[in-house]
Amino acid sequence: MKNSIVTFPLPANEPVKSYLKGSPERVALDAELERQSSEVLDIPLIIGGKEIRTGNTGTVVCPHDHKHVLATYHKCGEKEIQMAIDAAMEAHEKWANTDWTVRAAIVMKCAELLATKYRPILNAATMLGQSKNIYQAEIDSACETIDFFRYNVHYASKLYSIQPKDGSGNINNTEYRPLEGFVLAVTPFNFSSIACNLNMTPVLLGNTTIWKPSSTAILSNYYLMQMFKEAGVPDGVVNFLPGQGSLIGKVCCASRHLAGIHFTGSTSTFQTLWKSVGENIANYVSYPRLVGETGGKDYIFVHPSANVDAVAHAAFTGAYEYQGQKCSAASRMYVPKSLWPAILEKVKKFASEIKMGDVKDSDNFINAVIDETSFDNIAKYIEFAKAADDAKIVLGGGYDKSIGYFVEPTIIETSNPHFKSMEEEIFGPVLTVYPYDDDKVWEAVKYCDTTSPYGLTGSVFGQDRLEVEKIADALCYTAGNFYVNDRPTGAVVGMQPFGGSRASGTNDKAGGEFNLIRWVLPRVIKETLVSPTDYRYSYMK
Ligand code: NAD
């Protein structure tokens, strides 16, 4: 008998462990890095709980040591995509009708497993497969993922408790039905937490998913699948489909049962999926929910009253942590000419102190960029700047892919506010800086607002709080996550729900409560206690 009203209180954020040499977490992590480095996994598709091997395989390598193969993985074909749709539809009825507190218990168990047994496993896989250092892996594949699980359970309990009031002689309530169909979760390489969350938020609310993982994050994503199973996520609720994105997108968008797309990745991929939904719009059971967080050209705007040291720290860590491959990474900066030499000197000093290399050497602050395509693309932007008349490289500019895909932290300084790398997303450790005349602050603010199509994150630095406020107002639509005297990156679940608009996405705020409403179809039920039987208005009687 279940008749308790269960609530899940606001959780605390998962503490970031220190990984000091000799600490228990460090010993466990080192052992796991060793284990995963010395085997080659064979990663199957997982459809309806069954492992399927198609024989059409790809390889997973370490980006920082690309000859090191960590796994082979099997790619789906059209047949397997259809099987996954069928499996998701079959699991839907049972999962949708599972008591939500049971679903919540399974999600909370995922959090517990990840905080303990799976912590070193997921961190090691994220380090090796996605080239993150210990700290970057810990804040992503452990802490943020755990926070997503726990906070979403709390938000779900809040959502379900939002109920209409009763009328005279009737009672009303809202049922939060899962979407009618399956959700396609298309996930990026750069955060294991996002890959997990794009599935597990809809799943918590009773949906089933088809998961298209990024080909360059398959190792960590596969371990997440194992953890879901161990936590009790039933077969068919999440169907794991590595393979060619364009094929999976095409087949899923053509299914009349597509109920939603939960996407994070580049703007162009999301637009392709959206167009595909548009082409099929007359065929669906319901209009699919399209939720996407996409590209960015995140900025730091420096007012002449700014603290130089604070700006240098923000520029350096904001632009170069995880090799600039966070969607929120600082990639353009507007800085008054009077402050620029001092800021640059400080950033150069930081850069001279850090090391770049393998993730297993904990002295390395910088590791590799994700793959050869990305490496070549970043190199192209650096070469473009080297050849330009209106730009110069003032820091870094070197790159080498002989062992791993390494790119030096780089600054392009330009006199042109429309310079290519001031406007386009590069997704690597490259910051472009436009020094402006100190008396032309508002001209620079205008450039910041209008020269890039994105609207993800941005920050303003200044000690003159009134001027800072005016700049924040003028830049109102440039960022869904905006920072004052802080770098534009590092959002934490529950504190800074994340997402942007313009070309950066639908701004449905992962890590906040608003996202959940996209994965339910509210049904409002009115029950009349004594049904009327006479059609006449009272004054006619
Ligand atoms: P991507 O667009 O290349 O890939 C994302 C996913 O889409 C992958 O799983 C890929 O295989 C799949 N895909 C590619 N083409 C497809 C198609 N035609 N149909 C269906 N799926 C397809 O992006 P990425 O390189 O993995 O990630 C980097 C991008 O993600 C950057 O642009 C970054 O700004 C963005 N990002 C944004 C946020 C955010 O919150 N706004 C967060 C993380 C990453």
XYZ file of C-alpha atoms and ligand atoms in Angstrom:
585
model
C 0.000 0.000 0.000
C 1.417 3.369 -0.956
C -0.328 6.408 0.450
C 2.448 8.646 1.696
C 3.085 12.038 0.123
C 6.801 11.861 -0.541
C 8.828 15.047 -0.883
C 12.475 15.345 -1.719
C 14.063 18.363 -0.004
C 16.585 20.657 -1.667
C 19.853 18.676 -1.767
C 23.355 19.933 -1.065
C 25.833 19.991 -3.952
C 28.227 17.078 -4.131
C 31.577 18.181 -2.621
C 34.566 18.246 -5.000
C 37.214 15.862 -3.708
C 40.830 17.026 -3.476
C 42.702 14.059 -5.026
C 45.825 14.860 -3.045
C 48.516 12.232 -3.563
C 47.856 9.309 -1.210
C 44.202 10.241 -0.546
C 41.751 7.331 -0.862
C 40.074 8.908 -3.903
C 43.440 9.361 -5.618
C 44.500 5.782 -4.956
C 41.180 4.483 -6.355
C 41.394 6.764 -9.388
C 44.978 5.812 -10.218
C 44.107 2.122 -10.032
C 41.127 2.652 -12.330
C 43.185 4.680 -14.816
C 45.633 1.803 -14.918
C 42.863 -0.751 -15.409
C 41.117 1.132 -18.196
C 44.428 1.947 -19.903
C 45.434 -1.677 -20.066
C 42.332 -3.128 -21.712
C 40.493 -2.647 -24.988
C 36.739 -2.784 -24.424
C 34.298 -3.968 -27.041
C 31.293 -1.641 -26.680
C 27.975 -2.896 -28.043
C 24.688 -1.142 -28.799
C 22.219 -1.669 -25.953
C 18.653 -1.964 -27.176
C 15.857 -3.122 -24.876
C 18.571 -4.217 -22.460
C 20.206 -6.495 -25.039
C 23.764 -6.053 -26.192
C 23.994 -5.980 -29.990
C 27.174 -6.166 -32.020
C 26.832 -5.156 -35.660
C 30.454 -5.740 -36.664
C 30.576 -2.250 -38.178
C 33.002 -0.766 -35.690
C 34.865 2.407 -34.785
C 37.620 2.973 -32.250
C 37.850 5.045 -29.084
C 41.312 6.544 -28.547
C 42.938 8.842 -25.998
C 42.987 12.339 -27.546
C 46.315 13.013 -25.780
C 47.837 9.774 -27.106
C 45.904 8.888 -30.212
C 47.704 5.626 -30.877
C 46.318 4.307 -27.599
C 43.069 2.468 -28.347
C 40.734 2.251 -25.349
C 37.824 0.493 -27.018
C 36.137 -0.508 -30.196
C 32.454 0.290 -30.491
C 29.717 -1.053 -32.711
C 27.730 1.320 -34.901
C 24.030 0.989 -35.529
C 22.420 0.745 -38.945
C 18.864 1.598 -39.930
C 17.603 -1.770 -38.657
C 18.960 -1.219 -35.150
C 17.570 2.336 -35.005
C 14.123 0.935 -35.744
C 14.655 -1.752 -33.103
C 15.540 0.948 -30.582
C 12.394 2.924 -31.407
C 10.326 -0.240 -30.891
C 12.106 -1.010 -27.604
C 11.591 2.531 -26.306
C 7.903 2.413 -27.237
C 7.460 -0.979 -25.616
C 9.104 0.136 -22.358
C 7.148 3.385 -22.331
C 3.833 2.108 -20.962
C 5.286 0.315 -17.985
C 7.764 3.059 -17.120
C 5.227 5.859 -17.524
C 2.947 4.031 -15.114
C 5.642 3.286 -12.564
C 5.035 5.262 -9.376
C 7.133 8.402 -9.725
C 8.694 7.911 -6.308
C 10.041 4.565 -7.524
C 11.509 6.272 -10.565
C 12.969 8.885 -8.213
C 14.444 6.164 -6.000
C 16.217 4.673 -9.025
C 17.593 8.079 -10.002
C 18.728 8.719 -6.410
C 20.434 5.334 -6.489
C 22.317 6.425 -9.622
C 23.568 9.417 -7.602
C 24.657 7.187 -4.727
C 26.406 4.709 -7.021
C 28.223 7.534 -8.749
C 29.275 9.140 -5.473
C 30.875 5.842 -4.454
C 31.616 2.799 -6.626
C 31.310 4.498 -10.044
C 33.156 7.704 -9.156
C 36.643 6.469 -10.116
C 35.235 4.542 -13.085
C 33.465 7.527 -14.634
C 36.264 9.957 -13.808
C 38.926 7.686 -15.311
C 36.857 7.087 -18.456
C 36.240 10.830 -18.876
C 39.934 11.569 -18.350
C 41.160 8.961 -20.798
C 38.452 9.207 -23.444
C 37.742 12.945 -23.376
C 41.165 14.186 -22.194
C 40.186 15.921 -18.980
C 42.564 16.429 -16.070
C 41.553 15.105 -12.638
C 39.833 18.279 -11.517
C 37.915 18.777 -14.756
C 36.729 15.164 -14.685
C 35.723 15.342 -11.019
C 33.571 18.475 -11.461
C 31.929 16.989 -14.564
C 31.526 13.231 -14.484
C 31.225 13.000 -10.705
C 29.888 16.174 -9.059
C 27.759 17.752 -11.783
C 26.245 14.421 -12.776
C 25.369 13.609 -9.158
C 23.894 17.093 -8.725
C 21.731 16.687 -11.821
C 20.289 13.448 -10.414
C 19.564 14.811 -6.942
C 18.316 18.255 -7.905
C 16.040 16.923 -10.611
C 14.351 14.603 -8.119
C 13.771 17.618 -5.866
C 12.462 19.686 -8.797
C 10.181 16.840 -9.893
C 8.629 16.689 -6.439
C 8.012 20.445 -6.653
C 6.563 20.155 -10.153
C 4.163 17.359 -9.244
C 2.960 19.357 -6.259
C 1.856 22.312 -8.412
C -1.919 21.798 -8.408
C -4.935 23.929 -9.314
C -7.444 24.989 -6.686
C -10.811 23.343 -6.199
C -14.070 25.033 -7.229
C -17.476 24.976 -5.673
C -18.721 21.403 -5.876
C -15.699 20.167 -7.805
C -12.166 19.054 -7.215
C -9.317 19.626 -9.646
C -5.903 18.178 -10.148
C -3.113 18.047 -12.696
C -1.513 14.828 -13.805
C 1.954 15.287 -15.295
C 1.924 12.665 -18.041
C 5.200 11.783 -19.737
C 5.322 12.701 -23.438
C 3.452 10.342 -25.745
C 6.299 8.663 -27.605
C 10.069 8.468 -27.232
C 12.677 11.162 -26.602
C 15.788 11.318 -28.774
C 18.762 12.371 -26.605
C 21.632 13.596 -28.799
C 24.620 14.309 -26.623
C 27.972 16.143 -26.981
C 31.522 15.011 -26.258
C 32.487 17.683 -23.800
C 30.507 16.840 -20.647
C 29.681 13.352 -19.370
C 27.203 15.089 -17.058
C 25.282 16.601 -19.963
C 25.251 13.277 -21.817
C 23.770 11.641 -18.751
C 21.308 14.404 -17.975
C 19.842 14.654 -21.467
C 18.571 11.117 -20.930
C 17.846 11.057 -17.250
C 15.723 14.205 -16.883
C 13.095 12.894 -19.332
C 13.489 9.394 -17.832
C 12.809 10.632 -14.295
C 9.530 12.057 -15.554
C 8.455 8.737 -17.060
C 9.809 8.992 -20.614
C 11.975 6.525 -22.489
C 14.923 7.583 -24.630
C 17.039 6.702 -27.600
C 20.528 7.864 -26.783
C 22.825 8.968 -29.580
C 26.157 9.426 -27.763
C 28.990 11.437 -29.260
C 31.528 9.164 -30.976
C 34.270 10.826 -28.916
C 32.644 10.225 -25.516
C 31.601 6.615 -25.923
C 33.756 5.144 -23.164
C 32.323 7.237 -20.300
C 28.840 7.049 -21.806
C 28.989 3.246 -21.890
C 29.949 3.119 -18.212
C 26.970 5.382 -17.486
C 24.746 2.761 -19.160
C 26.183 0.112 -16.859
C 25.469 2.286 -13.854
C 21.858 2.911 -14.959
C 21.341 -0.838 -15.183
C 22.825 -1.470 -11.758
C 20.620 1.257 -10.281
C 17.525 -0.481 -11.634
C 16.646 1.470 -14.787
C 14.534 -1.135 -16.623
C 15.482 -2.526 -20.030
C 14.342 -0.358 -22.926
C 14.057 2.841 -20.873
C 17.400 4.117 -22.215
C 18.540 2.623 -25.531
C 22.201 3.225 -26.324
C 22.861 3.774 -30.021
C 26.381 4.734 -31.082
C 26.529 5.368 -34.804
C 26.277 7.986 -37.487
C 24.413 11.028 -36.169
C 22.862 12.005 -39.471
C 21.361 8.517 -39.955
C 20.003 8.293 -36.405
C 18.582 11.797 -36.682
C 16.938 11.035 -40.010
C 15.298 7.764 -38.948
C 14.147 9.050 -35.540
C 12.756 12.283 -36.971
C 10.785 10.249 -39.492
C 9.082 8.225 -36.755
C 5.564 9.367 -35.874
C 6.384 8.481 -32.261
C 9.140 11.066 -31.877
C 7.920 13.069 -28.879
C 10.947 15.202 -28.150
C 14.599 15.905 -28.874
C 16.918 16.695 -25.997
C 20.051 18.018 -27.614
C 23.362 19.579 -26.721
C 25.957 20.195 -29.389
C 26.661 22.570 -32.222
C 24.173 25.056 -33.601
C 24.334 23.570 -37.079
C 23.481 20.031 -35.902
C 20.505 21.292 -33.898
C 19.269 23.272 -36.869
C 19.535 20.168 -39.056
C 17.407 18.216 -36.562
C 14.894 21.051 -36.271
C 14.549 21.206 -40.091
C 14.030 17.467 -40.186
C 11.238 17.751 -37.617
C 9.740 20.544 -39.710
C 9.711 18.354 -42.797
C 7.867 15.625 -40.891
C 5.588 17.907 -38.883
C 2.309 16.528 -40.246
C 3.215 12.945 -39.346
C 3.688 13.105 -35.597
C 1.318 11.908 -32.897
C 2.099 15.162 -30.999
C 4.283 18.163 -31.794
C 7.765 17.107 -30.650
C 9.380 19.137 -27.901
C 12.653 20.569 -29.181
C 15.110 21.419 -26.433
C 18.629 22.294 -27.494
C 21.662 23.924 -25.965
C 24.076 24.822 -28.735
C 27.117 26.928 -29.596
C 28.482 30.076 -28.056
C 30.893 32.958 -28.499
C 31.206 33.760 -24.846
C 32.770 37.034 -23.857
C 34.460 39.030 -21.137
C 33.728 42.751 -21.257
C 36.243 44.814 -19.299
C 35.315 48.311 -18.111
C 38.214 50.769 -17.514
C 37.514 50.542 -13.745
C 38.211 46.774 -13.686
C 40.688 44.996 -11.442
C 43.505 43.824 -13.719
C 44.414 40.729 -11.713
C 40.828 39.531 -11.564
C 40.445 39.952 -15.338
C 43.685 38.088 -16.038
C 42.570 35.160 -13.875
C 39.159 35.076 -15.571
C 40.645 35.276 -19.050
C 43.188 32.561 -18.390
C 41.028 29.999 -16.628
C 37.882 30.930 -18.546
C 39.539 30.489 -21.926
C 41.860 27.559 -21.306
C 40.408 25.143 -18.762
C 39.503 21.937 -20.583
C 41.303 23.392 -23.589
C 38.533 25.928 -24.198
C 36.072 23.146 -25.005
C 33.361 24.210 -22.587
C 30.361 25.735 -24.268
C 30.807 28.595 -21.788
C 34.549 29.116 -22.364
C 35.657 32.728 -22.759
C 36.522 33.159 -26.419
C 36.404 36.917 -27.043
C 37.342 39.819 -24.828
C 36.774 43.569 -25.069
C 39.366 45.411 -23.047
C 40.319 49.093 -22.625
C 43.673 49.895 -24.199
C 44.917 51.380 -20.914
C 44.560 48.018 -19.105
C 45.485 45.582 -21.863
C 49.302 45.500 -21.475
C 49.058 44.686 -17.745
C 46.379 42.021 -18.292
C 48.348 40.426 -21.122
C 51.522 40.355 -19.067
C 49.736 38.549 -16.264
C 48.095 36.015 -18.588
C 51.489 35.354 -20.206
C 52.944 34.709 -16.772
C 50.246 32.133 -16.003
C 50.797 30.508 -19.390
C 54.547 30.268 -18.792
C 53.902 28.352 -15.577
C 51.585 25.625 -16.828
C 52.294 22.324 -18.496
C 50.452 20.551 -21.285
C 50.292 16.785 -21.815
C 48.844 13.449 -20.761
C 45.965 13.387 -18.258
C 47.754 10.815 -16.119
C 50.462 13.344 -15.251
C 48.705 15.519 -12.683
C 51.141 18.387 -13.239
C 49.475 19.049 -16.584
C 46.938 21.870 -16.513
C 46.174 21.537 -20.225
C 45.494 18.292 -22.071
C 44.518 17.579 -25.657
C 41.608 18.774 -27.776
C 39.107 16.102 -28.608
C 40.042 14.819 -32.073
C 41.823 15.499 -35.327
C 38.894 17.322 -36.945
C 38.731 19.718 -34.046
C 42.525 20.106 -33.949
C 42.669 20.941 -37.668
C 39.813 23.403 -37.329
C 41.533 25.262 -34.464
C 44.831 25.289 -36.374
C 43.016 26.850 -39.337
C 41.858 29.778 -37.187
C 45.373 30.258 -35.787
C 46.906 30.281 -39.275
C 44.244 32.702 -40.472
C 45.219 35.093 -37.660
C 48.935 34.700 -38.408
C 48.334 35.709 -42.005
C 45.961 38.596 -41.260
C 46.879 42.299 -41.442
C 44.482 43.294 -38.705
C 45.431 40.644 -36.115
C 48.471 39.121 -34.463
C 49.214 36.226 -32.147
C 50.405 37.587 -28.794
C 50.419 34.311 -26.869
C 50.947 30.704 -27.966
C 49.966 29.887 -31.521
C 51.727 26.520 -31.577
C 50.116 23.144 -32.122
C 51.265 19.568 -32.628
C 49.334 16.390 -33.357
C 52.201 13.907 -33.579
C 51.342 12.204 -30.252
C 48.114 13.820 -29.118
C 45.992 16.722 -30.339
C 47.790 19.504 -28.476
C 47.157 23.213 -29.027
C 48.908 25.877 -26.980
C 46.831 28.410 -25.079
C 46.604 31.177 -27.646
C 45.615 34.831 -27.751
C 44.805 36.601 -30.996
C 44.838 40.381 -30.637
C 42.882 42.247 -33.267
C 42.086 45.824 -34.196
C 38.971 44.646 -36.034
C 35.852 44.009 -33.898
C 34.505 41.922 -36.783
C 37.592 39.738 -37.061
C 36.592 36.145 -37.909
C 37.565 34.741 -34.522
C 35.676 37.547 -32.716
C 32.465 36.253 -34.281
C 32.741 32.488 -34.910
C 32.882 29.682 -32.346
C 36.250 27.864 -32.455
C 35.874 25.475 -29.506
C 39.517 25.348 -28.545
C 42.038 27.217 -26.358
C 41.956 30.423 -28.391
C 40.930 33.790 -26.971
C 40.550 36.766 -29.296
C 40.954 40.206 -27.778
C 39.781 43.551 -29.109
C 41.447 46.417 -27.228
C 39.236 49.505 -27.440
C 39.923 53.200 -26.790
C 39.055 53.942 -23.158
C 36.677 56.724 -24.159
C 34.756 54.406 -26.518
C 33.218 52.039 -23.986
C 29.740 52.245 -25.494
C 30.955 51.606 -29.018
C 32.653 48.443 -27.705
C 29.467 47.423 -25.847
C 27.591 47.726 -29.139
C 30.113 45.469 -30.884
C 29.776 42.938 -28.092
C 26.003 42.912 -28.479
C 25.773 42.760 -32.249
C 28.745 41.042 -33.857
C 28.163 37.413 -32.917
C 24.947 35.409 -33.437
C 25.154 33.664 -30.063
C 23.696 34.388 -26.639
C 25.099 31.839 -24.205
C 27.399 33.323 -21.544
C 29.199 36.579 -20.900
C 30.703 38.583 -18.109
C 31.498 42.158 -17.239
C 34.373 43.327 -15.046
C 34.474 46.733 -13.350
C 34.712 48.328 -9.936
C 32.346 51.145 -10.917
C 29.175 49.261 -10.009
C 26.826 51.815 -11.598
C 28.604 51.627 -14.954
C 28.683 47.847 -14.700
C 24.911 47.849 -14.245
C 24.420 49.999 -17.339
C 26.590 47.625 -19.372
C 24.692 44.604 -18.011
C 21.440 46.202 -19.162
C 22.798 47.019 -22.602
C 23.978 43.410 -23.000
C 20.648 41.980 -21.803
C 20.137 39.538 -24.707
C 23.769 38.541 -25.210
C 23.802 35.809 -22.563
C 21.479 33.421 -20.755
C 24.142 33.126 -18.061
C 25.708 36.453 -17.165
C 28.452 37.114 -14.636
C 29.598 40.233 -12.806
C 33.278 40.311 -11.875
C 33.567 36.597 -12.560
C 34.537 34.490 -15.546
C 31.695 33.471 -17.865
C 32.020 29.767 -17.141
C 31.637 27.277 -14.274
C 27.849 27.144 -13.773
C 26.779 24.901 -10.881
C 23.558 22.875 -10.766
C 20.986 24.501 -8.501
C 22.912 27.785 -8.389
C 23.260 28.919 -11.993
C 20.753 26.954 -14.138
C 22.336 26.930 -17.570
C 21.391 27.845 -21.119
C 21.250 30.629 -23.667
C 19.160 31.988 -26.485
C 19.798 33.547 -29.903
C 21.822 30.890 -31.817
C 22.820 29.250 -28.513
C 19.672 27.296 -27.874
C 16.164 27.184 -26.525
C 17.278 28.366 -23.061
C 15.418 25.672 -21.156
C 17.945 25.823 -18.330
C 19.555 22.497 -17.506
C 20.203 22.212 -13.791
C 17.126 24.239 -12.956
C 13.469 23.489 -12.496
C 12.190 24.958 -15.773
C 13.707 22.199 -17.887
C 11.422 19.543 -16.432
C 8.192 21.019 -17.760
C 9.389 20.269 -21.314
C 9.179 16.516 -20.677
C 5.605 16.295 -19.435
C 2.135 16.783 -20.848
C -0.064 18.112 -18.070
C -3.609 16.702 -17.969
C -6.014 18.718 -15.847
C -8.848 16.706 -14.335
C -12.034 18.267 -12.977
C -14.330 16.033 -10.985
C -17.828 17.267 -10.253
C -19.089 15.899 -6.983
C -22.829 16.082 -7.710
C -23.464 16.382 -11.418
C -26.173 18.874 -12.467
C -29.248 17.501 -14.256
C -31.299 20.618 -15.129
C -30.168 22.693 -18.123
C -32.081 25.906 -17.094
C -30.247 28.929 -15.649
C -31.393 29.626 -12.097
C -33.398 32.731 -13.145
C -35.400 30.584 -15.592
C -36.585 28.174 -12.952
P 28.193 18.197 -32.489
O 27.039 19.023 -32.947
O 29.261 17.907 -33.449
O 27.679 16.803 -31.950
C 26.660 16.707 -30.977
C 25.970 15.373 -31.152
O 25.206 15.422 -32.356
C 26.923 14.176 -31.296
O 26.384 13.068 -30.632
C 26.927 13.952 -32.795
O 27.270 12.637 -33.147
C 25.491 14.258 -33.136
N 25.227 14.593 -34.541
C 26.063 15.151 -35.436
N 25.402 15.343 -36.612
C 24.135 14.906 -36.432
C 22.962 14.861 -37.244
N 22.968 15.314 -38.501
N 21.826 14.353 -36.710
C 21.798 13.918 -35.421
N 22.871 13.947 -34.614
C 24.025 14.439 -35.108
O 28.782 18.908 -31.155
P 30.028 18.439 -30.271
O 31.279 18.684 -31.063
O 29.827 17.121 -29.668
O 29.962 19.499 -29.093
C 30.472 20.775 -29.227
C 29.372 21.782 -29.418
O 28.439 21.650 -28.365
C 29.862 23.209 -29.353
O 29.234 23.955 -30.371
C 29.396 23.684 -27.981
O 29.196 25.062 -27.872
C 28.129 22.924 -27.825
N 27.755 22.767 -26.412
C 26.791 23.586 -25.937
C 26.408 23.492 -24.602
C 25.345 24.400 -24.059
O 24.892 24.181 -22.945
N 24.924 25.392 -24.803
C 27.025 22.564 -23.773
C 28.008 21.726 -24.306
C 28.361 21.835 -25.641
